[in-house]
Structures are given as structure tokens and as C-alpha cells.
Amino acid sequence: MDDGSIFLVTGASTGIGCAAAEHLAGRGHRVLAGVRSDAAAAELGRTDRIRPVLLDVRESGSVKAAAEMIADAVGSHGLDGLVNNAGIQVAGPLEHLPLDAVRDVLETNVLGQVAVTQAVLPLLRSAPGGRVVLISSMSGRVALPFLGPYAASKHALEAIGDSWRRELAPSGIRVSVVEPGNTATPMWDKALGTEGLSRFGLEAEQRYGAMEAWVRAQAQRSADAAIPTDCVVRAIEHALTARRPRQRYVVGIDAHVGTRLARHAPRLLDRAIAVAMARDARRRTGGS
């Protein structure tokens, strides 16, 4: 695609979505940036070549209204690419997480992506060589403790990406899945919060307290070694603009190592996590 393509990026208020929108605009493309608040829209609207779109992927009315607005914006040119980035996270043991919280993650991270893609597919078909990019995660293949709902949603995106890639190939639409490792975004801080297991009650604290401590320590170590969003943005740009985009983009050393272990040595991965948790517990209690 030449410079001047039109792309829709969902979840563009912060993190990867915001970085992708700004980068693509800086490269001369027109970006429709999906956000959920007027404040985020006003912030992004200050950047040339970015047009904010109020879009809550969980609300069918919002998706429909946004699709109509996008159709007016792109006109006969069509939409060159869609970056399905909107997503949320909740953290905690599956035994105690409220089902409504699990549903919210799946509704946003999976059904929301499907709804947006369905809504703009006619616009993608109007542009030559339309692209769909699904932002998954290494969690799509490596499900760590306390991250079950998020990992489940990303596992689902992996399958949806495969199905859509094969279904849309006859239409000339390419579909890619981006699988970042730990990335420097605020999502994990929001997910873990400050309350911890206390919000689930004493039983949860007694049963999972040691595991929570390990998860928090691991999250901090991951944050310290997180890849910058630029690494993910470059993968997104390649998926949108390369003549031959890849089916999958694994971004980050931790993602490469983790996905290979999950595929070829799942028992070894389980053992490594168990040993790491035990070592962390001994360290905290002063054991040897």
C-alpha cells in the first residue's frame, strides 16, 4: 500500500493502540482512532492525520454508529486496514473471579473484535488488499496463573485469526495476528490493582496468597524488562503495509521462548513456573 492509506485502530486511548495510531499518522497515513471517551478523543484529535472515533466495542449501537461514521470518512476509497487492539484485563484466581468479570474480558477482547471486524468488512473489501490485524499476546499460547480470562481471550483470538485468514483469503483480505511479549503499557498495573486477594475474602488469601506474591513479583520483573511499544508498532505496520505480511508476528524474546516452550515442552514450562514460585516463597520467608 502507498502512503496515504486509511487505517482504523481500536483501543487507541493508551498503550499499543495510541502508539500505533501516532506512528501510522507520522508515516503519512490517515488514522481513525477508536476511543471510548471524549477526553481521549480530544487528546488524539490534536495530532494531524488522526481522527478520533467514539467506539465501545462491547456496545452494538456504538459499533454500528462508528461504522457509519467510518464509511462516511473513507468514502469510495474504502478502509485499507483494521487493527483490533481494544482489550482489558482482570487478574485473580479463576476459583474466585466473579463470572461477570470473566464475561467482561471475553466480551471486550473477543466478541468486541469480531463485532468491529464484521461491521467494517464491507469497507475493507472496497479497498484493494485490505488488512485485518488482531493484537493477541504471548498469553495466547502461555497461560500464567491469575491471568486465566485474559489468556483465554487471546487463545480465542488465535483461532479467530486462523479462521478469518482462511475465510477472507478469496476476498484478497490478509489477516495477521501479533503476539507481543511483556510490553511497557499500563494494563498490568490496572489489572493487579492494590487490593489484591483481599477483595475475594480470607479463604482466597490463605489459599492463593503465596501465588499472588509470585505473580506480583513476576509482573514487576516483566515490567522492568518490558519491550517498548515501538517494537509492537513496527510489527503492526509491517502487517498493514508489507507486500507479503506474515500470518503471525511474535514480538520479544520472552514471547519467542515462552511460545516455544508451551508448544514443545509444556511439562517443562509447568515445572519451571512451579520451581520459580517455590524459590520466591523461600526467599520471602527467609528460607534457604
Coordinates of C-alpha atoms in Angstrom, one line a residue:
M1 CA 0.0 0.0 0.0
D2 CA 1.2 3.5 -0.7
D3 CA 1.4 6.3 1.9
G4 CA -2.0 7.8 2.4
S5 CA -3.8 4.5 3.3
I6 CA -6.6 4.7 5.8
F7 CA -6.5 2.6 8.9
L8 CA -8.8 2.0 11.9
V9 CA -7.1 1.3 15.2
T10 CA -9.3 0.3 18.1
G11 CA -8.3 0.8 21.8
A12 CA -6.3 3.9 20.8
S13 CA -6.5 5.8 24.1
T14 CA -3.3 4.4 25.6
G15 CA -0.6 1.8 25.2
I16 CA -0.1 -0.1 21.9
G17 CA -3.2 1.4 20.3
C18 CA -2.2 5.0 20.9
A19 CA 1.4 4.4 19.9
A20 CA 0.3 2.6 16.7
A21 CA -2.1 5.4 15.8
E22 CA 0.6 8.1 16.2
H23 CA 3.2 6.1 14.4
L24 CA 1.0 5.4 11.4
A25 CA -0.1 9.0 11.2
G26 CA 3.6 10.1 11.3
R27 CA 4.2 7.8 8.3
G28 CA 1.7 9.8 6.3
H29 CA -1.4 7.5 6.7
R30 CA -4.8 8.6 7.8
V31 CA -5.8 7.0 11.1
L32 CA -9.3 6.6 12.5
A33 CA -8.6 6.1 16.2
G34 CA -11.3 4.2 18.2
V35 CA -11.6 5.6 21.8
R36 CA -14.3 5.4 24.5
S37 CA -14.2 8.9 26.0
D38 CA -14.4 12.5 24.8
A39 CA -11.2 13.3 26.8
A40 CA -9.2 10.6 24.8
A41 CA -10.8 11.9 21.6
A42 CA -9.7 15.4 22.3
E43 CA -6.2 14.3 23.1
L44 CA -5.7 12.3 20.0
G45 CA -7.5 14.9 17.9
R46 CA -4.6 17.3 18.4
T47 CA -2.4 15.1 16.1
D48 CA -2.6 15.7 12.4
R49 CA -4.0 12.9 10.3
I50 CA -5.7 11.2 13.3
R51 CA -9.5 11.4 13.5
P52 CA -10.9 10.1 16.8
V53 CA -13.9 7.8 16.6
L54 CA -16.0 7.2 19.7
L55 CA -16.2 3.4 19.9
D56 CA -17.1 1.0 22.6
V57 CA -16.5 -2.4 21.1
R58 CA -18.9 -4.0 23.7
E59 CA -21.9 -2.0 22.6
S60 CA -23.6 -2.9 19.4
G61 CA -25.1 0.6 19.0
S62 CA -21.7 2.2 19.4
V63 CA -20.1 -0.2 16.9
K64 CA -22.9 0.5 14.3
A65 CA -22.6 4.3 14.7
A66 CA -18.8 4.2 14.4
A67 CA -19.0 2.0 11.3
E68 CA -21.4 4.5 9.7
M69 CA -19.1 7.4 10.6
I70 CA -16.1 5.5 9.2
A71 CA -17.9 4.8 6.0
D72 CA -18.6 8.5 5.5
A73 CA -14.9 9.3 6.3
V74 CA -13.4 6.8 3.9
G75 CA -15.9 7.2 1.1
S76 CA -15.1 5.4 -2.1
H77 CA -11.5 4.8 -1.1
G78 CA -12.6 2.1 1.4
L79 CA -10.7 1.1 4.6
D80 CA -7.2 -0.2 4.0
G81 CA -6.7 -1.8 7.3
L82 CA -8.1 -2.6 10.7
V83 CA -6.0 -3.0 13.9
N84 CA -8.1 -4.8 16.5
N85 CA -6.3 -3.7 19.6
A86 CA -9.1 -2.9 22.2
G87 CA -8.7 -5.1 25.2
I88 CA -9.0 -5.3 29.0
Q89 CA -7.5 -7.4 31.8
V90 CA -8.6 -8.7 35.1
A91 CA -6.3 -10.7 37.4
G92 CA -7.0 -13.3 40.1
P93 CA -7.5 -17.0 40.7
L94 CA -10.2 -18.4 38.5
E95 CA -11.8 -20.1 41.5
H96 CA -12.7 -16.7 43.0
L97 CA -13.1 -14.4 40.0
P98 CA -16.7 -13.3 39.5
L99 CA -18.2 -14.7 36.3
D100 CA -19.3 -11.2 35.3
A101 CA -15.6 -10.1 35.3
V102 CA -14.7 -13.1 33.1
R103 CA -17.5 -12.4 30.8
D104 CA -16.4 -8.7 30.5
V105 CA -13.0 -9.8 29.4
L106 CA -14.3 -12.2 26.8
E107 CA -16.9 -9.7 25.6
T108 CA -14.3 -7.0 25.1
N109 CA -11.3 -8.9 23.9
V110 CA -13.1 -11.5 21.7
L111 CA -16.7 -10.6 20.8
G112 CA -15.8 -6.9 20.5
Q113 CA -13.1 -7.7 18.0
V114 CA -15.5 -9.8 16.0
A115 CA -18.2 -7.2 16.1
V116 CA -15.9 -4.4 14.8
T117 CA -14.5 -6.6 12.1
Q118 CA -17.9 -7.7 10.9
A119 CA -19.0 -4.0 10.8
V120 CA -16.2 -2.8 8.6
L121 CA -15.6 -5.8 6.4
P122 CA -17.6 -4.1 3.5
L123 CA -15.2 -1.1 3.8
L124 CA -12.2 -3.4 3.8
R125 CA -13.4 -5.1 0.6
S126 CA -13.8 -1.7 -1.0
A127 CA -10.0 -1.1 -0.7
P128 CA -7.6 -3.1 -2.7
G129 CA -5.7 -5.6 -0.5
G130 CA -7.5 -4.8 2.8
R131 CA -5.8 -6.0 6.0
V132 CA -7.0 -7.2 9.4
V133 CA -4.5 -7.2 12.3
L134 CA -5.5 -8.9 15.6
I135 CA -3.5 -7.9 18.6
S136 CA -3.1 -11.1 20.6
S137 CA -0.3 -11.8 23.2
M138 CA 2.1 -14.4 24.3
S139 CA -0.7 -15.2 26.7
G140 CA -2.5 -16.6 23.7
R141 CA -0.2 -19.6 24.0
V142 CA 1.2 -19.3 27.5
A143 CA -1.5 -19.1 30.3
L144 CA 0.1 -18.0 33.6
P145 CA -1.5 -18.2 37.0
F146 CA -4.1 -15.4 37.7
L147 CA -4.3 -14.4 34.1
G148 CA -6.8 -17.1 33.0
P149 CA -9.5 -14.8 31.5
Y150 CA -7.1 -12.7 29.6
A151 CA -5.2 -15.8 28.3
A152 CA -8.5 -17.4 27.3
S153 CA -9.4 -14.4 25.3
K154 CA -6.1 -14.3 23.5
H155 CA -6.3 -18.1 22.8
A156 CA -9.7 -17.4 21.2
L157 CA -8.2 -14.6 19.0
E158 CA -5.6 -17.0 17.8
A159 CA -8.3 -19.3 16.5
I160 CA -10.4 -16.5 15.1
G161 CA -7.4 -15.1 13.3
D162 CA -6.8 -18.5 11.6
S163 CA -10.4 -18.9 10.6
W164 CA -10.7 -15.4 9.3
R165 CA -7.4 -15.6 7.4
R166 CA -8.7 -18.7 5.5
E167 CA -12.3 -17.3 5.0
L168 CA -11.2 -13.9 3.8
A169 CA -8.4 -15.1 1.5
P170 CA -10.7 -15.3 -1.6
S171 CA -11.6 -11.7 -1.0
G172 CA -8.0 -10.6 -1.1
I173 CA -8.0 -9.5 2.6
R174 CA -4.9 -10.5 4.6
V175 CA -5.2 -11.4 8.3
S176 CA -2.3 -11.3 10.7
V177 CA -2.0 -12.0 14.4
V178 CA 0.5 -10.0 16.5
E179 CA 1.7 -11.8 19.7
P180 CA 3.7 -9.4 21.9
G181 CA 5.6 -10.4 25.0
N182 CA 5.6 -8.2 28.1
T183 CA 5.1 -4.7 26.8
A184 CA 5.5 -1.3 28.6
T185 CA 1.8 -0.4 28.9
P186 CA -0.3 0.4 31.9
M187 CA -2.6 -2.6 31.5
W188 CA -0.9 -4.8 34.1
D189 CA -0.9 -2.2 36.8
K190 CA -4.6 -1.7 36.3
A191 CA -5.3 -5.5 36.4
L192 CA -3.4 -6.3 39.6
G193 CA -4.6 -3.2 41.5
T194 CA -3.8 -2.5 45.1
E195 CA -6.5 -4.6 46.9
G196 CA -5.1 -7.9 45.8
L197 CA -6.8 -11.1 47.1
S198 CA -8.4 -9.2 50.0
R199 CA -11.3 -8.4 47.7
F200 CA -12.1 -12.1 47.4
G201 CA -12.1 -12.9 51.1
L202 CA -9.9 -14.6 53.7
E203 CA -10.1 -18.1 52.1
A204 CA -8.7 -16.8 48.9
E205 CA -5.9 -15.0 50.7
Q206 CA -4.9 -18.2 52.6
R207 CA -5.1 -20.4 49.6
Y208 CA -3.5 -18.2 47.0
G209 CA -1.5 -15.6 48.9
A210 CA 1.9 -17.1 48.1
M211 CA 1.0 -17.4 44.4
E212 CA -0.2 -13.8 44.3
A213 CA 3.1 -12.6 45.7
W214 CA 4.9 -14.5 43.0
V215 CA 2.6 -13.1 40.3
R216 CA 3.2 -9.6 41.5
A217 CA 6.9 -10.1 41.7
Q218 CA 6.9 -11.6 38.2
A219 CA 4.8 -8.7 36.9
Q220 CA 7.3 -6.2 38.3
R221 CA 10.3 -8.1 36.8
S222 CA 8.4 -8.3 33.5
A223 CA 7.7 -4.6 33.6
D224 CA 11.4 -3.8 34.2
A225 CA 12.4 -5.9 31.2
A226 CA 9.3 -5.0 29.0
I227 CA 9.8 -4.3 25.4
P228 CA 8.9 -0.8 24.2
T229 CA 5.7 -0.3 22.4
D230 CA 7.7 0.7 19.3
C231 CA 8.7 -3.0 18.8
V232 CA 5.0 -4.0 18.6
V233 CA 4.1 -1.0 16.4
R234 CA 6.7 -1.9 13.8
A235 CA 5.1 -5.4 13.6
I236 CA 1.7 -3.8 13.2
E237 CA 3.0 -1.5 10.4
H238 CA 4.6 -4.5 8.6
A239 CA 1.3 -6.4 8.8
L240 CA -0.6 -3.5 7.4
T241 CA 1.8 -2.4 4.6
A242 CA 4.1 -5.2 3.6
R243 CA 3.5 -6.9 0.3
R244 CA 3.6 -10.3 2.0
P245 CA 2.5 -9.9 5.6
R246 CA 3.2 -12.7 8.0
Q247 CA 0.5 -14.8 9.5
R248 CA 1.9 -14.3 12.9
Y249 CA 4.3 -11.8 14.5
V250 CA 5.9 -13.0 17.7
V251 CA 7.4 -9.9 19.4
G252 CA 10.0 -10.0 22.2
I253 CA 12.5 -12.6 23.4
D254 CA 10.1 -13.7 26.3
A255 CA 7.4 -14.3 23.7
H256 CA 9.7 -16.4 21.5
V257 CA 10.9 -18.5 24.4
G258 CA 7.5 -18.9 26.1
T259 CA 5.6 -19.9 23.0
R260 CA 8.2 -22.5 22.0
L261 CA 8.2 -24.0 25.5
A262 CA 4.4 -24.1 25.5
R263 CA 4.3 -25.8 22.2
H264 CA 7.2 -28.3 22.5
A265 CA 7.7 -28.7 26.3
P266 CA 4.6 -27.9 28.2
R267 CA 5.5 -30.0 31.2
L268 CA 8.9 -28.3 31.4
L269 CA 7.2 -25.0 31.4
D270 CA 4.8 -26.1 34.2
R271 CA 7.8 -27.3 36.2
A272 CA 9.7 -24.1 35.7
I273 CA 6.8 -22.0 36.9
A274 CA 6.4 -24.2 40.0
V275 CA 10.1 -24.1 40.8
A276 CA 10.1 -20.3 40.4
M277 CA 7.1 -19.9 42.7
A278 CA 8.7 -22.1 45.4
R279 CA 12.0 -20.3 45.2
D280 CA 10.2 -16.9 45.5
A281 CA 8.3 -18.2 48.6
R282 CA 11.6 -19.3 50.3
R283 CA 13.2 -16.0 49.6
R284 CA 10.3 -14.1 51.1
T285 CA 10.2 -16.2 54.2
G286 CA 13.9 -16.3 54.7
G287 CA 14.3 -20.0 53.9
S288 CA 17.3 -21.5 52.1

